[in-house]
Tab-separated table of C-alpha atoms in Angstrom:
chain	number	residue	atom	x	y	z
B	1	UNK	CA	55.690	-81.209	-41.871
B	2	UNK	CA	55.985	-83.380	-38.969
B	3	UNK	CA	52.892	-84.155	-36.581
B	4	UNK	CA	54.718	-82.775	-33.643
B	5	UNK	CA	55.476	-79.464	-35.072
B	6	UNK	CA	54.633	-76.521	-33.205
B	7	UNK	CA	53.325	-74.019	-35.812
B	8	UNK	CA	53.902	-70.295	-34.978
B	9	UNK	CA	51.115	-67.888	-36.085
B	10	UNK	CA	50.751	-64.218	-36.135
B	11	UNK	CA	47.425	-62.357	-36.196
B	12	UNK	CA	47.784	-58.999	-38.042
B	13	UNK	CA	45.055	-56.383	-37.690
B	14	UNK	CA	44.202	-54.338	-40.581
B	15	UNK	CA	41.186	-52.001	-40.749
B	16	UNK	CA	39.628	-54.354	-38.014
B	17	UNK	CA	39.972	-57.421	-40.017
B	18	UNK	CA	42.092	-60.299	-38.741
B	19	UNK	CA	44.464	-61.774	-41.270
B	20	UNK	CA	46.368	-64.930	-40.623
B	21	UNK	CA	49.970	-64.952	-41.667
B	22	UNK	CA	52.322	-67.826	-41.097
B	23	UNK	CA	55.774	-67.465	-39.505
B	24	UNK	CA	58.634	-67.352	-41.997
B	25	UNK	CA	60.306	-70.389	-40.350
B	26	UNK	CA	58.744	-73.118	-38.061
B	27	UNK	CA	60.898	-74.865	-35.659
B	28	UNK	CA	60.381	-78.421	-34.593
B	29	UNK	CA	60.696	-79.253	-30.847
B	30	UNK	CA	63.812	-81.114	-31.587
B	31	UNK	CA	65.205	-77.909	-33.211
B	32	UNK	CA	64.150	-75.797	-30.283
B	33	UNK	CA	65.711	-78.030	-27.745
B	34	UNK	CA	69.081	-78.331	-29.642
B	35	UNK	CA	69.294	-74.482	-29.953
B	36	UNK	CA	68.585	-74.041	-26.320
B	37	UNK	CA	71.239	-76.626	-25.452
B	38	UNK	CA	73.807	-74.775	-27.732
B	39	UNK	CA	73.069	-71.289	-26.443
B	40	UNK	CA	73.071	-72.416	-22.772
B	41	UNK	CA	76.903	-71.903	-22.442
B	42	UNK	CA	76.889	-68.759	-24.552
B	43	UNK	CA	75.332	-66.066	-22.540
B	44	UNK	CA	76.687	-63.300	-24.825
B	45	UNK	CA	74.791	-64.667	-27.770
B	46	UNK	CA	71.039	-63.647	-28.180
B	47	UNK	CA	70.139	-66.388	-30.507
B	48	UNK	CA	70.937	-68.162	-33.897
B	49	UNK	CA	70.894	-66.678	-37.281
B	50	UNK	CA	69.809	-68.401	-40.472
B	51	UNK	CA	71.013	-67.353	-43.840
B	52	UNK	CA	71.813	-68.469	-47.260
B	53	UNK	CA	75.046	-68.303	-49.242
B	54	UNK	CA	76.099	-68.990	-52.882
B	55	UNK	CA	77.478	-72.391	-53.153
B	56	UNK	CA	77.155	-75.721	-54.811
B	57	UNK	CA	75.795	-76.793	-58.213
B	58	UNK	CA	72.424	-75.097	-57.826
B	59	UNK	CA	73.484	-71.703	-56.196
B	60	UNK	CA	72.472	-71.635	-52.479
B	61	UNK	CA	73.009	-73.372	-49.272
B	62	UNK	CA	71.721	-72.629	-45.826
B	63	UNK	CA	74.036	-71.223	-43.016
B	64	UNK	CA	73.596	-71.170	-39.209
B	65	UNK	CA	75.572	-69.198	-36.798
B	66	UNK	CA	75.306	-67.568	-33.352
B	67	UNK	CA	74.544	-64.001	-33.111
B	68	UNK	CA	75.018	-61.453	-30.535
B	69	UNK	CA	72.643	-58.775	-31.985
B	70	UNK	CA	69.434	-58.821	-33.882
B	71	UNK	CA	70.854	-56.671	-36.803
B	72	UNK	CA	68.680	-56.153	-39.905
B	73	UNK	CA	66.894	-59.420	-39.565
B	74	UNK	CA	63.460	-60.976	-39.346
B	75	UNK	CA	62.952	-62.591	-35.988
B	76	UNK	CA	61.161	-65.923	-35.166
B	77	UNK	CA	60.536	-66.604	-31.464
B	78	UNK	CA	59.417	-70.109	-30.438
B	79	UNK	CA	59.360	-71.640	-26.972
B	80	UNK	CA	61.924	-69.031	-25.815
B	81	UNK	CA	64.269	-69.553	-28.589
B	82	UNK	CA	65.251	-66.548	-30.932
B	83	UNK	CA	66.129	-67.300	-34.456
B	84	UNK	CA	66.977	-64.441	-36.889
B	85	UNK	CA	66.592	-64.635	-40.533
B	86	UNK	CA	68.975	-62.612	-42.688
B	87	UNK	CA	67.192	-60.452	-45.240
B	88	UNK	CA	68.657	-62.269	-48.219
B	89	UNK	CA	67.247	-65.606	-46.817
B	90	UNK	CA	63.800	-64.388	-45.979
B	91	UNK	CA	61.953	-65.294	-49.191
B	92	UNK	CA	63.873	-68.519	-49.486
B	93	UNK	CA	62.742	-69.725	-46.173
B	94	UNK	CA	59.198	-68.767	-46.067
B	95	UNK	CA	57.076	-71.655	-45.145
B	96	UNK	CA	60.086	-73.765	-44.162
B	97	UNK	CA	60.547	-76.021	-41.322
B	98	UNK	CA	63.810	-76.295	-39.253
B	99	UNK	CA	64.485	-79.672	-37.739
B	100	UNK	CA	67.379	-81.229	-35.691
B	101	UNK	CA	68.061	-84.812	-36.459
B	102	UNK	CA	70.730	-87.007	-34.686
B	103	UNK	CA	71.950	-90.544	-35.354
B	104	UNK	CA	75.028	-92.625	-34.474
B	105	UNK	CA	77.104	-90.841	-37.125
B	106	UNK	CA	75.770	-87.279	-37.372
B	107	UNK	CA	73.841	-84.492	-35.689
B	108	UNK	CA	72.621	-81.683	-37.985
B	109	UNK	CA	69.907	-79.119	-38.542
B	110	UNK	CA	67.649	-80.045	-41.442
B	111	UNK	CA	65.700	-77.545	-43.432
B	112	UNK	CA	62.319	-79.019	-45.010
B	113	UNK	CA	61.336	-76.422	-47.400
B	114	UNK	CA	58.162	-76.944	-49.638
B	115	UNK	CA	59.320	-74.178	-51.963
B	116	UNK	CA	62.470	-76.240	-53.315
B	117	UNK	CA	61.984	-77.700	-56.841
B	118	UNK	CA	65.109	-79.733	-56.729
B	119	UNK	CA	68.413	-80.239	-55.309
B	120	UNK	CA	71.920	-81.374	-56.744
B	121	UNK	CA	73.734	-84.672	-55.880
B	122	UNK	CA	75.892	-82.813	-53.282
B	123	UNK	CA	72.840	-82.210	-50.937
B	124	UNK	CA	74.178	-78.775	-50.005
B	125	UNK	CA	72.280	-76.538	-52.488
B	126	UNK	CA	68.734	-76.218	-53.876
B	127	UNK	CA	66.606	-74.765	-56.743
B	128	UNK	CA	63.603	-72.380	-56.042
């Protein structure tokens, strides 16, 4: 994970003992800024939704889309940005970092996931 990452934590109280649990998905400052920029002109949308779909040689790829409602999703709020995680993707994204990278030829969100054991050559799918 990057050094400038802002890690979200949640303290859960259970029988007066505090337990530290990590957010399902951490957002880098670059990802937060890009999502804010994208949502600025879309007041009818409440955030972005991350999911997975079956695709590629290893089975799954990440999806990212605007959403108007929370629905049946886990929610990550970081620096005023709301990102919802579809139920199907919750275990897949546990402990992952969402970043935004931009260069002369592309601008994209990148998911750095420590749970991935391998990817195929297409770069669109992963193994868990």
